[in-house]
Amino acid sequence: MNLSPILTLIAEALKIYLPAMVANATPVFLKQGKPLDLGAKFIDGKRVLGDGKTFEGLAIGLFFGTYSGIIETLVFKNLVFIRIGLIASIGALLGDVSGSFIKRRLGLKRGDPAPILDQLDFIYGATLLLYLIGVTVTLEKFIAIQVITLILHIVTNRIAYVLKLKPVPW
Ligand code: CTP
Ligand code: MG
């Protein structure tokens, strides 16, 4: 079996989605911040977003996501990554915020698991915003990045568990 088309697909998918992944991952290191919803409740009486979505988180994600796009611009000598870095980061963060909005409407508390939504909401947000500025991701890459993200999620959680950073391996 020739693996090179698969490896190329993985590399191409990671290239487009790196800023989104960085924007989504970096806010996690925050311990606390000012909630985006300022503590407000929605018409259903539950928090609009909850304490897990903060202004500081948005700022950190936007900074590091955009920064990774600038690095890609230099590495691949292609200015398009400046745009991808900025827009995909915003999209990823909006996707993550939308995911929390949905979780709260479903009655899930901050941090309660919502499999697939938790892991992939940022990809949908990034893909949508990239599409809106004319960067269309092929279906192949769109599917590839979701598979990669789910695998990365399982692997990083295992590592965090082994390093005793997390009490459970999932
Ligand atoms: N975080 C943040 N601001 C953001 C996104 C994330 O401060 N815009 C931080 C919060 O400390 C959050 C952590 O990163 O708890 C992990 O993010 P995530 O898993 O998306 O949030 P949850 O706490 O699981 O909350 P939710 O149930 O709303 O997804
Ligand atoms: Mg979560």
Short mmCIF file of C-alpha atoms and ligand atoms in Angstrom, two decimals:
data_model
loop_
_atom_site.label_atom_id
_atom_site.label_comp_id
_atom_site.label_asym_id
_atom_site.label_seq_id
_atom_site.Cartn_x
_atom_site.Cartn_y
_atom_site.Cartn_z
CA MET A 1 0.00 0.00 0.00
CA ASN A 2 1.28 3.42 -0.95
CA LEU A 3 1.06 5.67 2.09
CA SER A 4 2.26 8.86 0.50
CA PRO A 5 -1.15 10.20 -0.64
CA ILE A 6 -2.45 9.71 2.90
CA LEU A 7 0.58 11.40 4.44
CA THR A 8 0.20 14.26 1.97
CA LEU A 9 -3.47 14.62 2.90
CA ILE A 10 -2.62 14.67 6.61
CA ALA A 11 0.11 17.28 6.07
CA GLU A 12 -2.15 19.47 3.93
CA ALA A 13 -4.99 19.27 6.45
CA LEU A 14 -2.66 20.14 9.35
CA LYS A 15 -1.23 23.05 7.35
CA ILE A 16 -4.65 24.70 6.99
CA TYR A 17 -5.93 23.88 10.45
CA LEU A 18 -2.80 24.50 12.55
CA PRO A 19 -3.83 28.06 13.58
CA ALA A 20 -7.33 26.83 14.49
CA MET A 21 -5.86 24.01 16.58
CA VAL A 22 -3.49 26.38 18.35
CA ALA A 23 -6.29 28.91 18.97
CA ASN A 24 -8.43 26.15 20.42
CA ALA A 25 -5.75 24.57 22.60
CA THR A 26 -3.94 27.53 24.17
CA PRO A 27 -6.80 28.95 26.33
CA VAL A 28 -6.87 25.67 28.26
CA PHE A 29 -3.82 26.75 30.25
CA LEU A 30 -5.81 29.60 31.80
CA LYS A 31 -6.97 28.97 35.31
CA GLN A 32 -9.65 31.65 35.37
CA GLY A 33 -10.74 34.85 33.69
CA LYS A 34 -13.63 37.22 33.06
CA PRO A 35 -16.56 35.22 31.64
CA LEU A 36 -17.62 36.29 28.13
CA ASP A 37 -21.28 36.20 29.16
CA LEU A 38 -20.46 38.32 32.25
CA GLY A 39 -22.42 35.83 34.31
CA ALA A 40 -25.66 36.48 32.40
CA LYS A 41 -28.38 33.87 32.08
CA PHE A 42 -30.29 33.01 28.89
CA ILE A 43 -34.11 32.93 28.64
CA ASP A 44 -34.05 29.32 29.83
CA GLY A 45 -32.56 30.47 33.15
CA LYS A 46 -29.21 28.79 32.47
CA ARG A 47 -25.92 30.58 31.86
CA VAL A 48 -25.51 31.87 28.31
CA LEU A 49 -22.01 30.38 27.98
CA GLY A 50 -20.72 29.60 31.47
CA ASP A 51 -17.44 30.31 33.26
CA GLY A 52 -15.36 28.20 30.83
CA LYS A 53 -15.43 30.86 28.09
CA THR A 54 -13.46 33.96 29.03
CA PHE A 55 -12.17 37.17 27.45
CA GLU A 56 -8.64 36.13 28.39
CA GLY A 57 -9.18 32.79 26.63
CA LEU A 58 -10.25 34.55 23.44
CA ALA A 59 -7.23 36.88 23.60
CA ILE A 60 -4.75 34.05 24.17
CA GLY A 61 -6.26 31.88 21.43
CA LEU A 62 -6.37 34.75 18.96
CA PHE A 63 -2.78 35.72 19.72
CA PHE A 64 -1.18 32.30 19.47
CA GLY A 65 -3.39 31.14 16.58
CA THR A 66 -2.55 34.22 14.53
CA TYR A 67 1.10 33.90 15.54
CA SER A 68 1.22 30.33 14.24
CA GLY A 69 -0.18 31.59 10.92
CA ILE A 70 2.67 34.12 10.74
CA ILE A 71 5.20 31.33 11.36
CA GLU A 72 3.56 29.29 8.57
CA THR A 73 3.80 32.30 6.26
CA LEU A 74 7.55 32.37 6.83
CA VAL A 75 8.04 28.60 6.63
CA PHE A 76 5.94 28.06 3.50
CA LYS A 77 6.77 31.47 2.00
CA ASN A 78 3.11 32.10 1.29
CA LEU A 79 1.24 35.17 2.55
CA VAL A 80 -2.11 33.36 2.52
CA PHE A 81 -1.29 31.93 5.94
CA ILE A 82 -1.54 35.39 7.52
CA ARG A 83 -5.20 35.46 6.50
CA ILE A 84 -5.75 31.82 7.38
CA GLY A 85 -4.09 32.33 10.76
CA LEU A 86 -6.26 35.26 11.71
CA ILE A 87 -9.59 34.07 10.28
CA ALA A 88 -9.28 30.41 11.27
CA SER A 89 -8.37 31.47 14.83
CA ILE A 90 -11.45 33.69 15.09
CA GLY A 91 -13.57 30.93 13.58
CA ALA A 92 -12.18 28.29 15.93
CA LEU A 93 -12.88 30.44 18.99
CA LEU A 94 -16.40 31.29 17.79
CA GLY A 95 -17.01 27.60 17.13
CA ASP A 96 -15.87 26.73 20.64
CA VAL A 97 -18.09 29.45 22.12
CA SER A 98 -21.04 28.18 20.04
CA GLY A 99 -20.35 24.68 21.36
CA SER A 100 -20.65 25.95 24.93
CA PHE A 101 -23.84 27.84 24.04
CA ILE A 102 -25.34 24.58 22.75
CA LYS A 103 -24.13 22.62 25.80
CA ARG A 104 -25.74 25.11 28.18
CA ARG A 105 -29.05 24.92 26.27
CA LEU A 106 -28.89 21.13 26.63
CA GLY A 107 -28.52 21.62 30.38
CA LEU A 108 -24.87 20.48 30.51
CA LYS A 109 -22.66 22.17 33.11
CA ARG A 110 -19.27 23.67 32.40
CA GLY A 111 -16.85 20.83 31.74
CA ASP A 112 -19.55 18.18 31.34
CA PRO A 113 -18.60 15.98 28.40
CA ALA A 114 -20.33 16.40 25.04
CA PRO A 115 -18.42 13.94 22.85
CA ILE A 116 -17.69 15.10 19.29
CA LEU A 117 -19.11 18.59 19.98
CA ASP A 118 -16.37 19.25 22.57
CA GLN A 119 -13.58 18.05 20.30
CA LEU A 120 -14.76 19.25 16.90
CA ASP A 121 -16.78 22.47 17.42
CA PHE A 122 -13.70 24.60 16.71
CA ILE A 123 -13.12 22.86 13.38
CA TYR A 124 -16.64 23.68 12.20
CA GLY A 125 -16.24 27.31 13.22
CA ALA A 126 -12.86 27.64 11.51
CA THR A 127 -14.06 25.91 8.33
CA LEU A 128 -17.13 28.15 8.13
CA LEU A 129 -15.19 31.39 8.57
CA LEU A 130 -12.50 30.30 6.11
CA TYR A 131 -15.26 29.52 3.61
CA LEU A 132 -16.73 33.00 4.14
CA ILE A 133 -13.43 34.63 3.12
CA GLY A 134 -13.12 32.38 0.09
CA VAL A 135 -10.78 29.69 1.45
CA THR A 136 -12.61 26.47 0.64
CA VAL A 137 -11.37 23.30 2.32
CA THR A 138 -11.81 20.10 0.31
CA LEU A 139 -14.14 17.48 1.78
CA GLU A 140 -11.16 15.10 2.03
CA LYS A 141 -9.19 17.52 4.21
CA PHE A 142 -12.28 18.42 6.23
CA ILE A 143 -12.82 14.76 7.10
CA ALA A 144 -9.10 14.11 7.63
CA ILE A 145 -8.74 16.91 10.19
CA GLN A 146 -11.69 15.60 12.21
CA VAL A 147 -10.16 12.11 12.37
CA ILE A 148 -6.73 13.56 13.24
CA THR A 149 -8.24 15.76 15.97
CA LEU A 150 -10.14 12.89 17.59
CA ILE A 151 -7.01 10.70 17.59
CA LEU A 152 -4.87 13.55 18.96
CA HIS A 153 -7.46 14.12 21.65
CA ILE A 154 -7.28 10.50 22.83
CA VAL A 155 -3.47 10.42 22.70
CA THR A 156 -2.95 13.73 24.54
CA ASN A 157 -5.45 12.77 27.25
CA ARG A 158 -3.62 9.47 27.79
CA ILE A 159 -0.30 11.29 28.06
CA ALA A 160 -1.82 13.82 30.50
CA TYR A 161 -3.11 10.90 32.57
CA VAL A 162 0.25 9.13 32.62
CA LEU A 163 1.93 12.40 33.62
CA LYS A 164 -0.71 12.72 36.36
CA LEU A 165 -2.02 16.01 34.94
CA LYS A 166 -5.48 14.46 34.71
CA PRO A 167 -7.22 12.07 37.11
CA VAL A 168 -8.83 10.00 34.32
CA PRO A 169 -7.42 8.79 30.98
CA TRP A 170 -10.29 10.31 28.90
N1 CTP B 1 -11.01 28.70 28.18
C1 CTP B 1 -11.19 30.06 28.38
N2 CTP B 1 -11.76 30.85 27.40
C2 CTP B 1 -12.13 30.31 26.22
C3 CTP B 1 -11.97 28.93 26.00
C4 CTP B 1 -11.40 28.15 27.01
O1 CTP B 1 -10.83 30.59 29.45
N3 CTP B 1 -12.67 31.11 25.27
C5 CTP B 1 -10.38 27.89 29.25
C6 CTP B 1 -11.32 27.68 30.45
O2 CTP B 1 -10.52 27.65 31.62
C7 CTP B 1 -11.90 26.30 30.15
C8 CTP B 1 -10.71 25.57 29.54
O3 CTP B 1 -10.04 26.59 28.77
O4 CTP B 1 -12.37 25.66 31.32
C9 CTP B 1 -11.07 24.39 28.68
O5 CTP B 1 -11.89 24.78 27.60
P1 CTP B 1 -13.21 23.96 27.21
O6 CTP B 1 -12.98 22.50 27.36
O7 CTP B 1 -13.66 24.47 25.91
O8 CTP B 1 -14.25 24.48 28.34
P2 CTP B 1 -15.05 23.71 29.46
O9 CTP B 1 -14.53 24.15 30.80
O10 CTP B 1 -15.12 22.26 29.17
O11 CTP B 1 -16.49 24.36 29.34
P3 CTP B 1 -17.70 23.96 28.38
O12 CTP B 1 -18.52 22.97 29.12
O13 CTP B 1 -18.41 25.27 28.19
O14 CTP B 1 -17.12 23.42 27.11
MG MG B 2 -14.48 20.94 27.76
#
